Short mmCIF file of C-alpha atoms in Angstrom, two decimals:
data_model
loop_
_atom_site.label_atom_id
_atom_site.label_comp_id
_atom_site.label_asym_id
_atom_site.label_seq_id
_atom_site.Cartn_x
_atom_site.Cartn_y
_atom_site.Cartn_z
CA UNK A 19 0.00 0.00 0.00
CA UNK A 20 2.39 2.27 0.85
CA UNK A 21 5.17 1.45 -1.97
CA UNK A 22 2.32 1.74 -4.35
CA UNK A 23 1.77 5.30 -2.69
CA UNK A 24 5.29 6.35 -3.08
CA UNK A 25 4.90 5.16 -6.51
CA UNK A 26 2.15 7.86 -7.42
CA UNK A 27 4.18 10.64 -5.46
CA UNK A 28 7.37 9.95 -7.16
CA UNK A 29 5.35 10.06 -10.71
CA UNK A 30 3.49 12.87 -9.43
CA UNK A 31 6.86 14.99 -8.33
CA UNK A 32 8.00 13.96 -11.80
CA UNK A 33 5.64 15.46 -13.79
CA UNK A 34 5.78 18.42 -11.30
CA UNK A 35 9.20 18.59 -12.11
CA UNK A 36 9.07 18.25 -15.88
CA UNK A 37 6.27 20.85 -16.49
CA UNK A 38 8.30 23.30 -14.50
CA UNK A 39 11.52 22.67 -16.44
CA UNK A 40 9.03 22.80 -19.81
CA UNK A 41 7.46 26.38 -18.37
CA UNK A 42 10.47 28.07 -17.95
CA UNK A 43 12.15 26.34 -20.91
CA UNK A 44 9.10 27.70 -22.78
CA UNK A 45 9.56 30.98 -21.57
CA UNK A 46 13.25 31.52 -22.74
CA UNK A 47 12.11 30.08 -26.30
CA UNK A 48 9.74 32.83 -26.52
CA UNK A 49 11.66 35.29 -25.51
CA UNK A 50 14.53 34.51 -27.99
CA UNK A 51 11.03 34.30 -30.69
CA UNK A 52 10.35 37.83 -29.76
CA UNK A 53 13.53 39.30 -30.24
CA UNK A 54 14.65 37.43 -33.44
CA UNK A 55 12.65 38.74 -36.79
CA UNK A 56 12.33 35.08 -39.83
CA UNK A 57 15.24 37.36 -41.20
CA UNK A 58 17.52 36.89 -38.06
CA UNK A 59 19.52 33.85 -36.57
CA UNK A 60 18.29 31.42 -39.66
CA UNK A 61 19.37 29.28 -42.43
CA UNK A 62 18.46 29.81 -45.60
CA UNK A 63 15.59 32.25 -44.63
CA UNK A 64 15.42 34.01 -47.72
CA UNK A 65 12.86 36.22 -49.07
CA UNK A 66 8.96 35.87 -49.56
CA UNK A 67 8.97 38.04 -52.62
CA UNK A 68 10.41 35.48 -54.91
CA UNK A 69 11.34 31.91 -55.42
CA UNK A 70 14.17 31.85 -53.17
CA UNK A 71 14.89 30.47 -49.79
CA UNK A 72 12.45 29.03 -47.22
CA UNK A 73 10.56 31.99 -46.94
CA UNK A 74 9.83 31.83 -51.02
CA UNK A 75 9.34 28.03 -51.18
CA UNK A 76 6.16 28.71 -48.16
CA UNK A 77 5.07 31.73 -49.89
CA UNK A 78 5.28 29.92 -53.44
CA UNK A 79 3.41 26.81 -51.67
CA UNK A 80 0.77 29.64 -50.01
CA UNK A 81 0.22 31.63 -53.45
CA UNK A 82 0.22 29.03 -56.38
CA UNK A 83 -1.81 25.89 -53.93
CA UNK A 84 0.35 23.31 -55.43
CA UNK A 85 4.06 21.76 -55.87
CA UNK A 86 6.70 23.42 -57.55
CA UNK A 87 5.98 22.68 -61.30
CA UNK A 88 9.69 23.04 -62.62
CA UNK A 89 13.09 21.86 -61.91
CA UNK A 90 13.70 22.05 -57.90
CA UNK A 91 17.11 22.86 -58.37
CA UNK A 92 16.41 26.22 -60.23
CA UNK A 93 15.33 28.15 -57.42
CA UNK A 94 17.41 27.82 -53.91
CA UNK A 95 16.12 25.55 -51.01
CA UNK A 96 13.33 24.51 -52.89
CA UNK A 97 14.37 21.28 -53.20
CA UNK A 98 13.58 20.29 -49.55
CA UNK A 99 10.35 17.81 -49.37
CA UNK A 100 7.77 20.16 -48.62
CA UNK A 101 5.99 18.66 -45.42
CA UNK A 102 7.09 21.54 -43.21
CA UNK A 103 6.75 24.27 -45.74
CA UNK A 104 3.06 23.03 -46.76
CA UNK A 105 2.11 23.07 -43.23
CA UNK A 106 3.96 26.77 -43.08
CA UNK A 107 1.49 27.89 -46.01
CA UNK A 108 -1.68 26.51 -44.48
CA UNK A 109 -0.61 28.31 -40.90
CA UNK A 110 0.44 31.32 -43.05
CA UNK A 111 -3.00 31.27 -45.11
CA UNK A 112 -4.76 31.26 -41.62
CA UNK A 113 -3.09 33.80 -40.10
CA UNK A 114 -3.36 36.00 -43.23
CA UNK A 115 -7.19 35.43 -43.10
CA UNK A 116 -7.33 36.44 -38.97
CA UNK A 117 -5.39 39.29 -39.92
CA UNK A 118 -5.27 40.90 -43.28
CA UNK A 119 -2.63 42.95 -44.57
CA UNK A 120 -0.62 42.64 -41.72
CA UNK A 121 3.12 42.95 -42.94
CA UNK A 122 4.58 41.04 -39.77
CA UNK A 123 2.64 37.88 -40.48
CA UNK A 124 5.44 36.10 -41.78
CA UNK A 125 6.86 35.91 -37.96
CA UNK A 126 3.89 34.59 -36.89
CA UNK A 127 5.55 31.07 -39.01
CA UNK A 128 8.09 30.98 -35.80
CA UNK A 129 5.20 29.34 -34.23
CA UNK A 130 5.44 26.20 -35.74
CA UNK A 131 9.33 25.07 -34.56
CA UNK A 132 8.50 26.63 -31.07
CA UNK A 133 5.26 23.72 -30.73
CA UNK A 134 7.85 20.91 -32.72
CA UNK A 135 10.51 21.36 -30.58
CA UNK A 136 8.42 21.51 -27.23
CA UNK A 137 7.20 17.96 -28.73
CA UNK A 138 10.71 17.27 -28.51
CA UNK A 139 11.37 17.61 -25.37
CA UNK A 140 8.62 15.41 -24.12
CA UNK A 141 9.27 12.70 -26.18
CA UNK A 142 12.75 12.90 -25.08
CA UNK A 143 11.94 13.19 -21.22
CA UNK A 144 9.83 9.75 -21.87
CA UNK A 145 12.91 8.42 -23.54
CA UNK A 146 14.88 8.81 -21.34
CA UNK A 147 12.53 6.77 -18.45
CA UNK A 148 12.49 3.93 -20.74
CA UNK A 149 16.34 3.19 -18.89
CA UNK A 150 14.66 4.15 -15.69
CA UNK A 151 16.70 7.07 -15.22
CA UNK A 152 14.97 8.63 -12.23
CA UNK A 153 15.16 11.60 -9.57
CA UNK A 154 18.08 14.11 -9.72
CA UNK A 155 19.49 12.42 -12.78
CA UNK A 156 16.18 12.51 -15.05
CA UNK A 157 15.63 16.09 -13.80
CA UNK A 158 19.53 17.42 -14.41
CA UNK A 159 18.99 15.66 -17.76
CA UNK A 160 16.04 17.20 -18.47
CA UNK A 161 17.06 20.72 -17.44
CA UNK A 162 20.31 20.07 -20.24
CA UNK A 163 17.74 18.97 -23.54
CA UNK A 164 15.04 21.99 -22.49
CA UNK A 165 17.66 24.38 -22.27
CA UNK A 166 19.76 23.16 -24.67
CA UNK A 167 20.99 25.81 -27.05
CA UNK A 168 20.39 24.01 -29.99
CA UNK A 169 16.64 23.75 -29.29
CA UNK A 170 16.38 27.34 -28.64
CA UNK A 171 17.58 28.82 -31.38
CA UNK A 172 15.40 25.99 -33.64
CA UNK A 173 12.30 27.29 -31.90
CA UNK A 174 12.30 29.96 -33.88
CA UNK A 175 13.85 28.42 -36.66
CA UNK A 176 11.73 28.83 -39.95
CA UNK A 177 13.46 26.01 -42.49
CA UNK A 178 12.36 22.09 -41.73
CA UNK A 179 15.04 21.12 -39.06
CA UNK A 180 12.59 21.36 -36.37
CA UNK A 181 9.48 19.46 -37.79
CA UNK A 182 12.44 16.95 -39.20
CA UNK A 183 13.74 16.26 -35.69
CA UNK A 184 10.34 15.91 -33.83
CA UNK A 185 9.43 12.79 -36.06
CA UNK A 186 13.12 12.17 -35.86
CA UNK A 187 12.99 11.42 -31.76
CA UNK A 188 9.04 10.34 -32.46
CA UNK A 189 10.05 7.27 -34.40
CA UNK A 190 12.78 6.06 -32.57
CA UNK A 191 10.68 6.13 -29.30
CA UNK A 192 7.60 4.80 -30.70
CA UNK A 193 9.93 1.71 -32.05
CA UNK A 194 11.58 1.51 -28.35
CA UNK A 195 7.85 0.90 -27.57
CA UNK A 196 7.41 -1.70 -30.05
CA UNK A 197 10.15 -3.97 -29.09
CA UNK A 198 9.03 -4.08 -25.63
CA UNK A 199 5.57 -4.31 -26.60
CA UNK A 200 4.94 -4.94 -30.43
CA UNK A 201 1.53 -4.13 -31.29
CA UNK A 202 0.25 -2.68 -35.08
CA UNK A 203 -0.43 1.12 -32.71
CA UNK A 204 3.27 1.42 -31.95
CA UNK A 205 4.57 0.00 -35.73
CA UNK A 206 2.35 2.26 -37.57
CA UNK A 207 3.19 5.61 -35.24
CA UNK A 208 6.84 4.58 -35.90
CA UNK A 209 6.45 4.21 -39.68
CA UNK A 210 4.81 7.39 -40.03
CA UNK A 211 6.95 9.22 -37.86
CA UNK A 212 9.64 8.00 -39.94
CA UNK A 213 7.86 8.50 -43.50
CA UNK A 214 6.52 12.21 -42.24
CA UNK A 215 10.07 12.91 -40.91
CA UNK A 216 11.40 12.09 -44.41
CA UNK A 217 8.79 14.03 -46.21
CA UNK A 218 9.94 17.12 -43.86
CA UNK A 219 13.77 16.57 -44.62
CA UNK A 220 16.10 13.56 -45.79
CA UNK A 221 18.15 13.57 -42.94
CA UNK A 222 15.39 11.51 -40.90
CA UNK A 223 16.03 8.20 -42.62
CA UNK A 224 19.09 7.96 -39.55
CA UNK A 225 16.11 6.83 -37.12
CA UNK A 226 15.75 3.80 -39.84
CA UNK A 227 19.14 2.20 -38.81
CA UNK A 228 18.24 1.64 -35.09
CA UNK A 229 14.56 1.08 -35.54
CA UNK A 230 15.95 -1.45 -38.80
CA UNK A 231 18.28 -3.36 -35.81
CA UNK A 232 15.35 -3.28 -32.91
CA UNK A 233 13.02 -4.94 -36.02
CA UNK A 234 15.50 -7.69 -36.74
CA UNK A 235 16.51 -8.81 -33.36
CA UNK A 236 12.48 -8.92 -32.79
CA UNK A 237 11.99 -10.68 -35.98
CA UNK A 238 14.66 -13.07 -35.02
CA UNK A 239 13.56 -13.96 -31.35
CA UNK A 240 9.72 -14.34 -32.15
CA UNK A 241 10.46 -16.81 -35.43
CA UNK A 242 9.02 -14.12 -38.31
CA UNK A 243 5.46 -13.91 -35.97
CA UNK A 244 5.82 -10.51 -36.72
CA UNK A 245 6.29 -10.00 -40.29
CA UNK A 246 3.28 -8.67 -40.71
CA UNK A 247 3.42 -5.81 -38.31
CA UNK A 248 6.95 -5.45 -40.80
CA UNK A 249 5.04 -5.32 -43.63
CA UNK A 250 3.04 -2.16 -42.50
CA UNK A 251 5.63 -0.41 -41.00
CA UNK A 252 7.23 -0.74 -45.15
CA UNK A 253 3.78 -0.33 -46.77
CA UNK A 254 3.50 2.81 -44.84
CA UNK A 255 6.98 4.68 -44.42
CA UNK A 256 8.52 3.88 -47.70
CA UNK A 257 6.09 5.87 -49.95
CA UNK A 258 6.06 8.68 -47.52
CA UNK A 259 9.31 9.01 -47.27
CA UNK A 260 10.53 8.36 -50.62
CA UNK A 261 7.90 10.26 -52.78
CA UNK A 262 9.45 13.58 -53.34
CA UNK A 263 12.49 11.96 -54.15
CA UNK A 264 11.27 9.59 -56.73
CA UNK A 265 8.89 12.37 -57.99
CA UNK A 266 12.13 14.89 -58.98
CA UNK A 267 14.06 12.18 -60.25
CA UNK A 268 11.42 10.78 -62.59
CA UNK A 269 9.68 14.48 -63.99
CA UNK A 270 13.51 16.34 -63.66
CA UNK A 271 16.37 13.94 -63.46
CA UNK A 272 16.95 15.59 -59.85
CA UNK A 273 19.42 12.82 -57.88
CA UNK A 274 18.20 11.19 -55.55
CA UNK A 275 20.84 11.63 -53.23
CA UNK A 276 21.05 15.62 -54.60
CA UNK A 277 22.86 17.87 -52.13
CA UNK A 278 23.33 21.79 -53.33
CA UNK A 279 27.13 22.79 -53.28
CA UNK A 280 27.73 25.85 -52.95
CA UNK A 281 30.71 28.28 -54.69
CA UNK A 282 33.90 27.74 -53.99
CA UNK A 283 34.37 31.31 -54.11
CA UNK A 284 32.64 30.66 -50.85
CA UNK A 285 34.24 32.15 -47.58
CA UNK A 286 34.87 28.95 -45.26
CA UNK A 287 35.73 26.81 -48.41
CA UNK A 288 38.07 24.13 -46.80
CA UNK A 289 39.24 21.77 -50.14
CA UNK A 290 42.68 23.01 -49.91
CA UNK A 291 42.89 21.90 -46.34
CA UNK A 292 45.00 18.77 -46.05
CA UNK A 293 42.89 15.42 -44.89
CA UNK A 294 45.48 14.98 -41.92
CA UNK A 295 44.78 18.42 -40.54
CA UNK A 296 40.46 18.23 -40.99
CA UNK A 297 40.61 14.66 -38.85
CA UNK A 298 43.84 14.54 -36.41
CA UNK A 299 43.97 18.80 -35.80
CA UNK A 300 43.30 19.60 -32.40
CA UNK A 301 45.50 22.46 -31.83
CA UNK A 302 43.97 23.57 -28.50
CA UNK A 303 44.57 27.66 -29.93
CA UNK A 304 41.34 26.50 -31.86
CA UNK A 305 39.80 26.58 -28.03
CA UNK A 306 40.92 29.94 -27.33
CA UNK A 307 39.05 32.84 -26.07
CA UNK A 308 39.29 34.62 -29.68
CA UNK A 309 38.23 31.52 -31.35
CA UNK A 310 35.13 30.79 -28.86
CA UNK A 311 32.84 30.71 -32.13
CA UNK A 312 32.83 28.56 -35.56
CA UNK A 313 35.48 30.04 -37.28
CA UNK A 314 34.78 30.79 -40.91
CA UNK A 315 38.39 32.25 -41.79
CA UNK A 316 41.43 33.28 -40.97
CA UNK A 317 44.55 31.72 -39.28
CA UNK A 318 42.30 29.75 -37.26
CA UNK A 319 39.52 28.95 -39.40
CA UNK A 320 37.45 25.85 -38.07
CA UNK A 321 38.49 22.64 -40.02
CA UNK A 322 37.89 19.64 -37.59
CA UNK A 323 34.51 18.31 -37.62
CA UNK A 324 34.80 17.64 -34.11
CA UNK A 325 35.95 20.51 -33.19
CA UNK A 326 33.15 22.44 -35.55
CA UNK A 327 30.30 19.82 -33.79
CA UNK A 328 31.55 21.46 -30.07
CA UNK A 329 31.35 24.59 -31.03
CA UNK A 330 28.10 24.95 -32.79
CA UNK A 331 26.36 22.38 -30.31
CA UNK A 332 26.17 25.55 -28.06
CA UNK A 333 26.77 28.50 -30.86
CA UNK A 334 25.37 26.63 -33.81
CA UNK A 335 27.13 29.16 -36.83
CA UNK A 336 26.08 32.12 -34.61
CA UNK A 337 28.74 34.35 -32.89
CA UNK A 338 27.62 35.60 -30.12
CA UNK A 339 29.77 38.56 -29.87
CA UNK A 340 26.76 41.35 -30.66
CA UNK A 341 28.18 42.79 -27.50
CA UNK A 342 31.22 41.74 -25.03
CA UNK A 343 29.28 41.25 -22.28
CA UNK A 344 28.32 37.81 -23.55
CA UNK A 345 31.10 36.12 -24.66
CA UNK A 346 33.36 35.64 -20.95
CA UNK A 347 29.61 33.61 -20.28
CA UNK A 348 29.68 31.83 -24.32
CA UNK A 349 33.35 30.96 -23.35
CA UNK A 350 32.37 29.16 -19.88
CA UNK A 351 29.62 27.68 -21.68
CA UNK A 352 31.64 25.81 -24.50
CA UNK A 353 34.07 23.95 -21.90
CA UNK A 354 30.50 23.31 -19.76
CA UNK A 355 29.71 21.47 -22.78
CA UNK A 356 32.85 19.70 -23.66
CA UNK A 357 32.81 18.50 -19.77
CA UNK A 358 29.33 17.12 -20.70
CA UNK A 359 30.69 15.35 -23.39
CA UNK A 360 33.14 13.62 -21.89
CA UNK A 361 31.29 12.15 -19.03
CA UNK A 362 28.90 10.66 -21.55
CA UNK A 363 32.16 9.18 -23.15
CA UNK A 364 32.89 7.44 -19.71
CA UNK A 365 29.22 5.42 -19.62
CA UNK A 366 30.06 3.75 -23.57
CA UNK A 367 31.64 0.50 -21.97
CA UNK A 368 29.43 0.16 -19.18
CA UNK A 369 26.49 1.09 -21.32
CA UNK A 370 27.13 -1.68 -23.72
CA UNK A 371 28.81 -4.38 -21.14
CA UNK A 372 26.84 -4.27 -18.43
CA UNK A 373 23.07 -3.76 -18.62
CA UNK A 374 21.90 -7.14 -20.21
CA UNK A 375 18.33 -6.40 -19.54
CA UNK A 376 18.53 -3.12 -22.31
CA UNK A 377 21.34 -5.04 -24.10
CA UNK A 378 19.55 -4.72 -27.16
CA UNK A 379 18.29 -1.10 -27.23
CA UNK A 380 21.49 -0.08 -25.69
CA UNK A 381 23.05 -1.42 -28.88
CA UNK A 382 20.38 0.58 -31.19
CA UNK A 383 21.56 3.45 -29.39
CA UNK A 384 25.18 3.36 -30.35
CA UNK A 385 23.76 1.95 -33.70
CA UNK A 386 22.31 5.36 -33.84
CA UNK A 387 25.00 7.48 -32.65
CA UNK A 388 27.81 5.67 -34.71
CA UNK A 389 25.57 6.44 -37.89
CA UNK A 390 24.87 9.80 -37.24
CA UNK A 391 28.31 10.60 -36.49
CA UNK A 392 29.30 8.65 -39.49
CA UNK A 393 26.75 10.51 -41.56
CA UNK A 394 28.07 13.60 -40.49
CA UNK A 395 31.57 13.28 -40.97
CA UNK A 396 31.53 11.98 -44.38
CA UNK A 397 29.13 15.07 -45.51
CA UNK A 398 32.05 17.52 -43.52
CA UNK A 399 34.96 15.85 -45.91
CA UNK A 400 32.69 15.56 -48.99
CA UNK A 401 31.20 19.29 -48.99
CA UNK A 402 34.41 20.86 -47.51
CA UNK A 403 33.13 23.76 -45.87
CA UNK A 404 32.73 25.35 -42.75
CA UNK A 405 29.40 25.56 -42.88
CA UNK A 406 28.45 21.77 -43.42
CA UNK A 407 30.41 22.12 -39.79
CA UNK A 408 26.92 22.41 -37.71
CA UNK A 409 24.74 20.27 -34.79
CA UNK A 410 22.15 20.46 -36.38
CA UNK A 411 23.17 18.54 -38.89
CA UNK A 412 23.35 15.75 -36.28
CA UNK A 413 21.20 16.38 -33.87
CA UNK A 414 20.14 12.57 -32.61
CA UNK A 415 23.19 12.75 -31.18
CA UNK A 416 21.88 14.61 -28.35
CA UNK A 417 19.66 11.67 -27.37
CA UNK A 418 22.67 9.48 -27.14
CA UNK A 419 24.73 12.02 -25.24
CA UNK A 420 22.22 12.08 -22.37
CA UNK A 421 21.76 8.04 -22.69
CA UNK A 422 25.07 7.73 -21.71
CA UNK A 423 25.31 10.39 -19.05
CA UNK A 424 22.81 8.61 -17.40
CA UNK A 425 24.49 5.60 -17.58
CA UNK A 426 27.84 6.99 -16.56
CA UNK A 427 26.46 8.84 -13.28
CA UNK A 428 24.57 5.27 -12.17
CA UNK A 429 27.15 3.98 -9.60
CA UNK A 430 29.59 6.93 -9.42
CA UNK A 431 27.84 9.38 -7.13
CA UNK A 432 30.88 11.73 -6.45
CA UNK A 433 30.41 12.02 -10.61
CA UNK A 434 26.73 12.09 -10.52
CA UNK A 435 27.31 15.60 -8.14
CA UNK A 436 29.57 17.09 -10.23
CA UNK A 437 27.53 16.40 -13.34
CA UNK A 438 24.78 17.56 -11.49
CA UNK A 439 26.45 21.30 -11.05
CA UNK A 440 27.67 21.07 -14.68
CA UNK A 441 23.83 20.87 -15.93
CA UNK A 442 22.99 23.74 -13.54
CA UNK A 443 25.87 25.47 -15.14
CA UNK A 444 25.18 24.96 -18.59
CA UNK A 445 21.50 25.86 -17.67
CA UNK A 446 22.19 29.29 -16.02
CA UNK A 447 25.04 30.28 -18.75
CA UNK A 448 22.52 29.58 -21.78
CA UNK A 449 19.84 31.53 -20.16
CA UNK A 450 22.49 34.19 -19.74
CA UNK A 451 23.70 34.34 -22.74
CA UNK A 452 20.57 34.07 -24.64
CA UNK A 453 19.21 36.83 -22.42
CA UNK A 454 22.25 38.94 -23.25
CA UNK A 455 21.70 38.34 -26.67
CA UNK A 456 18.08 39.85 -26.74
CA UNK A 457 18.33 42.87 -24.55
CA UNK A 458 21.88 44.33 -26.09
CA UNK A 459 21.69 42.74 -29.78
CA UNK A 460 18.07 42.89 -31.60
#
């Protein structure tokens, strides 16, 4: 009776807990909404006067009520799959009908990646009880994904990256559900998280490798029983995520695989930069108070991808440095992070070795991680530029990092104090520095 009590209250100061974290999380995300126009802080913004950038693919979507008609790669960005921007245009449509003529509707479209990314968050939190991470941990943890930088700035973040990593961290957790529990409900959220997630942006097919593994281990111990509940999850992801693709490459000749690469005139172009030097450079002057941002030129121009995926973890390909008073607190911040990082390095062996309940999902995680970092690194060395150099090209990662941070603080509990002040630190910094960077910048 009384266990089953403690039970309740320990759920109950949970959720407490979590909404809390998600209120004041929520309230920083605004803010940083408020003070940032669809012109500033994003990639690829563009204009909605023409057929260029995100803001021209929604308006094109909004004004002409159907699909680009020509060849995608004649007018820039537009040949993302249009989930996001289609849903952008309907929002847009709405907004324009509530309020007519009103120039600033266009910012209303920040709306959008401020609700995905709260999503996010969630289905992260839940994530992260499926390994039973509990009480100070789960809440330290939770305080380092809803204030994580990264998910700040993609709040207000107008291209697809946000919608892309909701289904992203939707279909990976709905397939965790599965393989504990399969069941058509759980296979057919999964497959059209991942088929939606693909139709927002290609980058979702990562969540296929893990979910692929978690499938055939399942498939293996209940002797092809579940085939069937296979068969749907293909029937339903693979047109969905594959359409637009197929679609471009049968009406335009459009690659399947088609990436845009830029000018080499480009500043941040890194081709001349030996292949020794982009993998084994780790001069620590690249760490250096001058060179606390991604570095697109100069003596120490960014050219390690591990290096870049520090940096602009926290920074993204922002620099901070709108006024001095933020970067002593940016500087703090990156090493916060690197700490972080290395902790969650110090749970890999014991993550894989010694939970053999979770052996299996353990192993989709570092499926996913070692994918996503592969995926990552071979798009650094085979668009060499400074740019390709961002988190948010490899964002999953984040869901891995805190995996094994859990798993690292389990048994250590002078570590699990430490990393405890660390995620308060990281927390109070970003709201600093975020803070900073509204009231002295925009």
């Amino acid at each position: 009776m009384f266990k089953f009590n403690n039970k309740i209250d320990s759920q109950k100061r949970h959720l407490y807990t979590f909404l809390l974290i998600m209120v004041s999380s929520a309230f920083i995300r605004i803010l940083f909404i408020y003070y940032t126009s669809v012109y500033d802080m994003q990639h690829d913004a563009g204009t909605p006067y023409e057929n260029y950038g995100h803001l021209g693919y929604i308006s094109y979507l909004m004004n002409h009520l159907h699909l680009p008609d020509f060849d995608v790669r004649e007018a820039f960005q537009f040949w993302h799959p249009p989930l996001h921007h289609t849903i952008s245009a309907i929002f847009l449509s709405l907004i324009w009908k509530l309020f007519p003529g009103q120039v600033g509707n266009y910012e209303a479209l920040q709306l959008l990646p401020f609700l995905y990314m709260t999503v996010c968050i969630w289905v992260i939190w839940k994530t992260l009880q499926l390994w039973n991470i509990q009480g100070k941990t789960l809440c330290f943890l939770t305080l380092l994904i809803a204030f994580h930088p990264t998910f700040i700035t993609l709040s207000g973040s107008i291209n697809s990256d946000a919608l892309c990593t909701m289904f992203t961290f939707l279909a990976i957790y709905f397939a965790l559900l599965w393989y504990r529990t399969p069941g058509y409900g759980l296979m057919i959220a999964s497959a059209l998280s991942v088929g939606l997630g693909m139709s927002s942006k290609g980058s979702a097919a990562m969540a296929a490798f893990p979910i692929a593994f978690l499938f055939l281990v399942k498939l293996i111990k209940e002797k092809g029983k579940v085939i069937p509940q296979l068969l749907v999850f293909a029937i339903i992801s693979l047109p969905l995520g594959l359409w637009w693709y197929v679609r471009n490459y049968i009406a335009f000749g459009v690659p399947l695989n088609y990436i845009y690469y830029m000018s080499t005139d480009t500043v941040g172009y890194l081709a001349d930069i030996p292949l020794w030097r982009r993998i084994f450079d780790f001069d620590p002057r690249f760490f250096s108070y001058t060179n606390t941002y991604l570095q697109f030129e100069g003596r120490f121009t960014d050219v390690n991808p591990i290096i870049g995926l520090l940096k602009t973890a926290v920074f993204g390909q922002w620099r901070f440095n709108y006024s001095p008073y933020i970067k002593p607190f940016a500087y703090i911040l990156l090493f916060v992070w690197i700490a972080l990082t290395m902790i969650a390095l110090l749970g890999v062996p014991s993550f894989l070795l010694k939970n053999k309940e979770k052996r299996i999902e353990n192993i989709s995680v570092i499926i996913l991680f070692v994918v996503q970092f592969a995926s990552y690194y071979s798009f650094c060395l085979n668009y060499p530029f400074v740019w390709t150099m961002d988190f948010r090209y490899a964002i999953p990662l984040l869901l891995c990092q805190l995996l094994l941070i859990g798993e690292a603080v389990k048994s250590r509990t002078r570590l699990a104090k430490g990393t405890g002040y660390l995620c308060m630190a990281f927390t109070g910094l970003t709201v600093i520095c975020f803070l900073l960077l509204g009231f002295t910048s925009f």
